[in-house]
């Protein structure tokens, strides 16, 4: 890159990290004031608060608002350049506007790669620590599935129980049914089922085993050890547990659940495509911001910042809007993740065409 490219590149990156660093400090101060009672009440040590909650919280927060602060940073320093007639001088020297955008795109690409790494690999690893702290000292992330639990544990294999005790690893009034082409071929019932954490297996108490195919057979007994491919986590849910999965683990989980024929993978697919689409939004919003604020206006930086913040929050609203449609099954998770980018990419092309020559 040329000297001019480095000049813009450094302004972009410097403004971004300065702005987001200030906000992180402010957010942490407010968060501490809000949660200090929970920390004291649950006897969380200062070391745990700092290193198990707030240090892992920083990359999570940065990635959560990376495109917002990318856009604001671009508009802020580009508006200053326009106000000082630097951009007019650059364009007048024979540099095309598209060439002028090169350092913006390079910086945005760097931030997008960083966001991809944070969202798909670093944050899931650090979120394991943060969520463990949160589960211990702030809120219980593990929730019971309630009464009359129904779970599909494999294709054509269904498990039922009246309720499940997470602390004792015990389920009551358990039934397992296996179907072949919608025909019941096997049924296993028990008054109680207990998971042995040391032996990694389930034990049935007062069981009845009924085979229908190929020949009908009935067996009863007091205790039966099994090799069922169930896990205790199948009978309770962890709030937003996909936060602890990196991209590889998330793909593997989706494939496993799809192979079982499970119908609870939609939130995980939405999360996957959101992680893939978010870094691209950084580049798109950077181009929009540069094209929007490169013109010197009477209102100065304030007008550009107002328009920029409006556009950014419109993008966030679009993300939530399409996510709701995906959850309800109106559109696919792929469309939910990428439609906002497609719409704003078209807006970006329009602003680049209309930008000052």
PDB file of C-alpha atoms in Angstrom, residues 184-339:
ATOM      1  CA  UNK A 184     -43.557 -50.392  16.681  1.00  0.00           C
ATOM      2  CA  UNK A 185     -40.979 -53.189  16.968  1.00  0.00           C
ATOM      3  CA  UNK A 186     -39.579 -52.680  20.489  1.00  0.00           C
ATOM      4  CA  UNK A 187     -40.714 -51.104  23.775  1.00  0.00           C
ATOM      5  CA  UNK A 188     -38.865 -50.777  27.075  1.00  0.00           C
ATOM      6  CA  UNK A 189     -40.518 -49.374  30.236  1.00  0.00           C
ATOM      7  CA  UNK A 190     -39.266 -48.791  33.773  1.00  0.00           C
ATOM      8  CA  UNK A 191     -40.439 -47.094  36.955  1.00  0.00           C
ATOM      9  CA  UNK A 192     -37.062 -45.375  37.300  1.00  0.00           C
ATOM     10  CA  UNK A 193     -33.887 -44.863  35.254  1.00  0.00           C
ATOM     11  CA  UNK A 194     -30.581 -43.678  36.791  1.00  0.00           C
ATOM     12  CA  UNK A 195     -27.425 -42.568  35.011  1.00  0.00           C
ATOM     13  CA  UNK A 196     -24.132 -43.884  36.452  1.00  0.00           C
ATOM     14  CA  UNK A 197     -21.543 -41.143  35.838  1.00  0.00           C
ATOM     15  CA  UNK A 198     -18.602 -43.466  36.580  1.00  0.00           C
ATOM     16  CA  UNK A 199     -19.660 -46.331  34.304  1.00  0.00           C
ATOM     17  CA  UNK A 200     -21.279 -44.005  31.735  1.00  0.00           C
ATOM     18  CA  UNK A 201     -24.439 -46.063  31.425  1.00  0.00           C
ATOM     19  CA  UNK A 202     -28.101 -46.106  32.433  1.00  0.00           C
ATOM     20  CA  UNK A 203     -29.704 -48.555  34.875  1.00  0.00           C
ATOM     21  CA  UNK A 204     -33.402 -49.426  34.803  1.00  0.00           C
ATOM     22  CA  UNK A 205     -35.445 -50.366  37.863  1.00  0.00           C
ATOM     23  CA  UNK A 206     -38.628 -52.466  37.720  1.00  0.00           C
ATOM     24  CA  UNK A 207     -38.447 -52.757  33.950  1.00  0.00           C
ATOM     25  CA  UNK A 208     -40.630 -54.385  31.302  1.00  0.00           C
ATOM     26  CA  UNK A 209     -39.072 -55.231  27.936  1.00  0.00           C
ATOM     27  CA  UNK A 210     -41.382 -56.005  25.030  1.00  0.00           C
ATOM     28  CA  UNK A 211     -40.170 -57.104  21.580  1.00  0.00           C
ATOM     29  CA  UNK A 212     -42.784 -57.216  18.820  1.00  0.00           C
ATOM     30  CA  UNK A 213     -40.698 -58.186  15.789  1.00  0.00           C
ATOM     31  CA  UNK A 214     -39.730 -60.664  14.434  1.00  0.00           C
ATOM     32  CA  UNK A 215     -41.325 -62.735  17.259  1.00  0.00           C
ATOM     33  CA  UNK A 216     -43.183 -61.252  20.200  1.00  0.00           C
ATOM     34  CA  UNK A 217     -41.274 -61.573  23.482  1.00  0.00           C
ATOM     35  CA  UNK A 218     -41.880 -60.140  26.966  1.00  0.00           C
ATOM     36  CA  UNK A 219     -39.322 -59.853  29.780  1.00  0.00           C
ATOM     37  CA  UNK A 220     -39.578 -58.337  33.274  1.00  0.00           C
ATOM     38  CA  UNK A 221     -37.031 -57.700  35.986  1.00  0.00           C
ATOM     39  CA  UNK A 222     -35.882 -55.595  38.924  1.00  0.00           C
ATOM     40  CA  UNK A 223     -32.651 -54.066  37.528  1.00  0.00           C
ATOM     41  CA  UNK A 224     -31.250 -53.830  34.033  1.00  0.00           C
ATOM     42  CA  UNK A 225     -28.002 -52.159  32.926  1.00  0.00           C
ATOM     43  CA  UNK A 226     -28.211 -50.754  29.418  1.00  0.00           C
ATOM     44  CA  UNK A 227     -26.024 -49.322  26.672  1.00  0.00           C
ATOM     45  CA  UNK A 228     -28.580 -46.757  25.541  1.00  0.00           C
ATOM     46  CA  UNK A 229     -27.123 -43.954  23.447  1.00  0.00           C
ATOM     47  CA  UNK A 230     -28.722 -41.283  25.613  1.00  0.00           C
ATOM     48  CA  UNK A 231     -27.064 -38.544  27.626  1.00  0.00           C
ATOM     49  CA  UNK A 232     -28.421 -36.764  30.706  1.00  0.00           C
ATOM     50  CA  UNK A 233     -28.284 -33.519  28.716  1.00  0.00           C
ATOM     51  CA  UNK A 234     -30.955 -34.939  26.398  1.00  0.00           C
ATOM     52  CA  UNK A 235     -33.492 -34.469  29.212  1.00  0.00           C
ATOM     53  CA  UNK A 236     -32.779 -30.882  30.170  1.00  0.00           C
ATOM     54  CA  UNK A 237     -31.709 -27.856  28.179  1.00  0.00           C
ATOM     55  CA  UNK A 238     -28.888 -25.409  28.662  1.00  0.00           C
ATOM     56  CA  UNK A 239     -29.730 -21.835  27.749  1.00  0.00           C
ATOM     57  CA  UNK A 240     -27.975 -20.898  24.481  1.00  0.00           C
ATOM     58  CA  UNK A 241     -25.451 -23.743  24.827  1.00  0.00           C
ATOM     59  CA  UNK A 242     -24.293 -23.075  21.248  1.00  0.00           C
ATOM     60  CA  UNK A 243     -22.304 -20.139  22.673  1.00  0.00           C
ATOM     61  CA  UNK A 244     -19.756 -22.696  23.925  1.00  0.00           C
ATOM     62  CA  UNK A 245     -19.408 -24.438  20.549  1.00  0.00           C
ATOM     63  CA  UNK A 246     -16.813 -23.406  17.990  1.00  0.00           C
ATOM     64  CA  UNK A 247     -17.722 -23.605  14.306  1.00  0.00           C
ATOM     65  CA  UNK A 248     -16.452 -27.189  13.938  1.00  0.00           C
ATOM     66  CA  UNK A 249     -18.349 -28.372  17.031  1.00  0.00           C
ATOM     67  CA  UNK A 250     -21.466 -26.525  15.922  1.00  0.00           C
ATOM     68  CA  UNK A 251     -21.382 -28.208  12.497  1.00  0.00           C
ATOM     69  CA  UNK A 252     -20.785 -31.598  14.120  1.00  0.00           C
ATOM     70  CA  UNK A 253     -23.698 -31.111  16.525  1.00  0.00           C
ATOM     71  CA  UNK A 254     -26.045 -30.098  13.701  1.00  0.00           C
ATOM     72  CA  UNK A 255     -25.012 -33.147  11.645  1.00  0.00           C
ATOM     73  CA  UNK A 256     -25.488 -35.487  14.631  1.00  0.00           C
ATOM     74  CA  UNK A 257     -28.939 -34.122  15.414  1.00  0.00           C
ATOM     75  CA  UNK A 258     -29.958 -34.229  11.773  1.00  0.00           C
ATOM     76  CA  UNK A 259     -28.820 -37.872  11.551  1.00  0.00           C
ATOM     77  CA  UNK A 260     -31.057 -38.640  14.536  1.00  0.00           C
ATOM     78  CA  UNK A 261     -33.955 -36.938  12.809  1.00  0.00           C
ATOM     79  CA  UNK A 262     -34.206 -34.394  15.633  1.00  0.00           C
ATOM     80  CA  UNK A 263     -36.253 -31.252  15.048  1.00  0.00           C
ATOM     81  CA  UNK A 264     -34.515 -28.922  17.537  1.00  0.00           C
ATOM     82  CA  UNK A 265     -31.572 -27.834  15.384  1.00  0.00           C
ATOM     83  CA  UNK A 266     -33.057 -24.628  13.954  1.00  0.00           C
ATOM     84  CA  UNK A 267     -31.522 -22.266  16.593  1.00  0.00           C
ATOM     85  CA  UNK A 268     -28.122 -23.871  15.963  1.00  0.00           C
ATOM     86  CA  UNK A 269     -28.384 -23.427  12.190  1.00  0.00           C
ATOM     87  CA  UNK A 270     -29.403 -19.782  12.653  1.00  0.00           C
ATOM     88  CA  UNK A 271     -26.408 -19.231  14.952  1.00  0.00           C
ATOM     89  CA  UNK A 272     -24.069 -20.886  12.437  1.00  0.00           C
ATOM     90  CA  UNK A 273     -25.112 -18.684   9.515  1.00  0.00           C
ATOM     91  CA  UNK A 274     -25.140 -15.592  11.718  1.00  0.00           C
ATOM     92  CA  UNK A 275     -21.490 -16.269  12.613  1.00  0.00           C
ATOM     93  CA  UNK A 276     -20.597 -16.713   8.946  1.00  0.00           C
ATOM     94  CA  UNK A 277     -22.479 -13.641   7.740  1.00  0.00           C
ATOM     95  CA  UNK A 278     -21.457 -11.136  10.434  1.00  0.00           C
ATOM     96  CA  UNK A 279     -17.824 -10.683   9.268  1.00  0.00           C
ATOM     97  CA  UNK A 280     -19.054  -9.883   5.745  1.00  0.00           C
ATOM     98  CA  UNK A 281     -21.264  -7.147   7.225  1.00  0.00           C
ATOM     99  CA  UNK A 282     -18.131  -5.343   8.454  1.00  0.00           C
ATOM    100  CA  UNK A 283     -16.875  -4.912   4.880  1.00  0.00           C
ATOM    101  CA  UNK A 284     -20.304  -3.901   3.538  1.00  0.00           C
ATOM    102  CA  UNK A 285     -20.933  -1.312   6.273  1.00  0.00           C
ATOM    103  CA  UNK A 286     -17.398   0.053   5.858  1.00  0.00           C
ATOM    104  CA  UNK A 287     -18.002   0.763   2.169  1.00  0.00           C
ATOM    105  CA  UNK A 288     -21.374   2.395   2.966  1.00  0.00           C
ATOM    106  CA  UNK A 289     -19.803   4.511   5.706  1.00  0.00           C
ATOM    107  CA  UNK A 290     -16.908   5.678   3.543  1.00  0.00           C
ATOM    108  CA  UNK A 291     -19.181   6.564   0.616  1.00  0.00           C
ATOM    109  CA  UNK A 292     -21.715   8.280   2.859  1.00  0.00           C
ATOM    110  CA  UNK A 293     -19.290  10.487   4.819  1.00  0.00           C
ATOM    111  CA  UNK A 294     -16.797  11.358   2.080  1.00  0.00           C
ATOM    112  CA  UNK A 295     -18.891  14.320   0.967  1.00  0.00           C
ATOM    113  CA  UNK A 296     -18.490  17.608   2.846  1.00  0.00           C
ATOM    114  CA  UNK A 297     -21.909  18.629   4.206  1.00  0.00           C
ATOM    115  CA  UNK A 298     -23.265  21.740   5.893  1.00  0.00           C
ATOM    116  CA  UNK A 299     -24.305  19.840   8.988  1.00  0.00           C
ATOM    117  CA  UNK A 300     -20.779  18.523   9.398  1.00  0.00           C
ATOM    118  CA  UNK A 301     -19.956  15.298  11.193  1.00  0.00           C
ATOM    119  CA  UNK A 302     -23.165  15.310  13.255  1.00  0.00           C
ATOM    120  CA  UNK A 303     -25.398  14.717  10.234  1.00  0.00           C
ATOM    121  CA  UNK A 304     -23.208  11.881   8.987  1.00  0.00           C
ATOM    122  CA  UNK A 305     -23.046  10.252  12.428  1.00  0.00           C
ATOM    123  CA  UNK A 306     -26.832  10.498  12.780  1.00  0.00           C
ATOM    124  CA  UNK A 307     -27.411   8.884   9.382  1.00  0.00           C
ATOM    125  CA  UNK A 308     -24.732   6.264  10.098  1.00  0.00           C
ATOM    126  CA  UNK A 309     -26.186   5.244  13.456  1.00  0.00           C
ATOM    127  CA  UNK A 310     -29.650   5.045  11.863  1.00  0.00           C
ATOM    128  CA  UNK A 311     -28.339   2.759   9.107  1.00  0.00           C
ATOM    129  CA  UNK A 312     -26.485   0.557  11.616  1.00  0.00           C
ATOM    130  CA  UNK A 313     -29.489   0.091  13.859  1.00  0.00           C
ATOM    131  CA  UNK A 314     -31.611  -0.598  10.794  1.00  0.00           C
ATOM    132  CA  UNK A 315     -29.174  -3.385   9.965  1.00  0.00           C
ATOM    133  CA  UNK A 316     -29.484  -4.788  13.515  1.00  0.00           C
ATOM    134  CA  UNK A 317     -33.296  -4.620  13.270  1.00  0.00           C
ATOM    135  CA  UNK A 318     -33.128  -6.484   9.952  1.00  0.00           C
ATOM    136  CA  UNK A 319     -31.005  -9.196  11.612  1.00  0.00           C
ATOM    137  CA  UNK A 320     -33.587  -9.720  14.358  1.00  0.00           C
ATOM    138  CA  UNK A 321     -36.476  -9.403  11.908  1.00  0.00           C
ATOM    139  CA  UNK A 322     -35.195 -12.184   9.647  1.00  0.00           C
ATOM    140  CA  UNK A 323     -34.138 -14.309  12.651  1.00  0.00           C
ATOM    141  CA  UNK A 324     -37.740 -14.310  13.895  1.00  0.00           C
ATOM    142  CA  UNK A 325     -38.919 -15.352  10.426  1.00  0.00           C
ATOM    143  CA  UNK A 326     -36.356 -18.180  10.413  1.00  0.00           C
ATOM    144  CA  UNK A 327     -37.465 -19.421  13.859  1.00  0.00           C
ATOM    145  CA  UNK A 328     -41.067 -19.488  12.673  1.00  0.00           C
ATOM    146  CA  UNK A 329     -40.010 -21.427   9.563  1.00  0.00           C
ATOM    147  CA  UNK A 330     -40.978 -18.761   7.022  1.00  0.00           C
ATOM    148  CA  UNK A 331     -37.439 -18.494   5.630  1.00  0.00           C
ATOM    149  CA  UNK A 332     -34.360 -20.712   5.873  1.00  0.00           C
ATOM    150  CA  UNK A 333     -31.494 -20.050   8.350  1.00  0.00           C
ATOM    151  CA  UNK A 334     -29.235 -19.318   5.359  1.00  0.00           C
ATOM    152  CA  UNK A 335     -31.561 -16.556   4.179  1.00  0.00           C
ATOM    153  CA  UNK A 336     -31.917 -15.199   7.726  1.00  0.00           C
ATOM    154  CA  UNK A 337     -28.146 -14.857   8.024  1.00  0.00           C
ATOM    155  CA  UNK A 338     -27.398 -13.448   4.574  1.00  0.00           C
ATOM    156  CA  UNK A 339     -30.456 -11.404   3.506  1.00  0.00           C
TER     157      UNK A 339
END
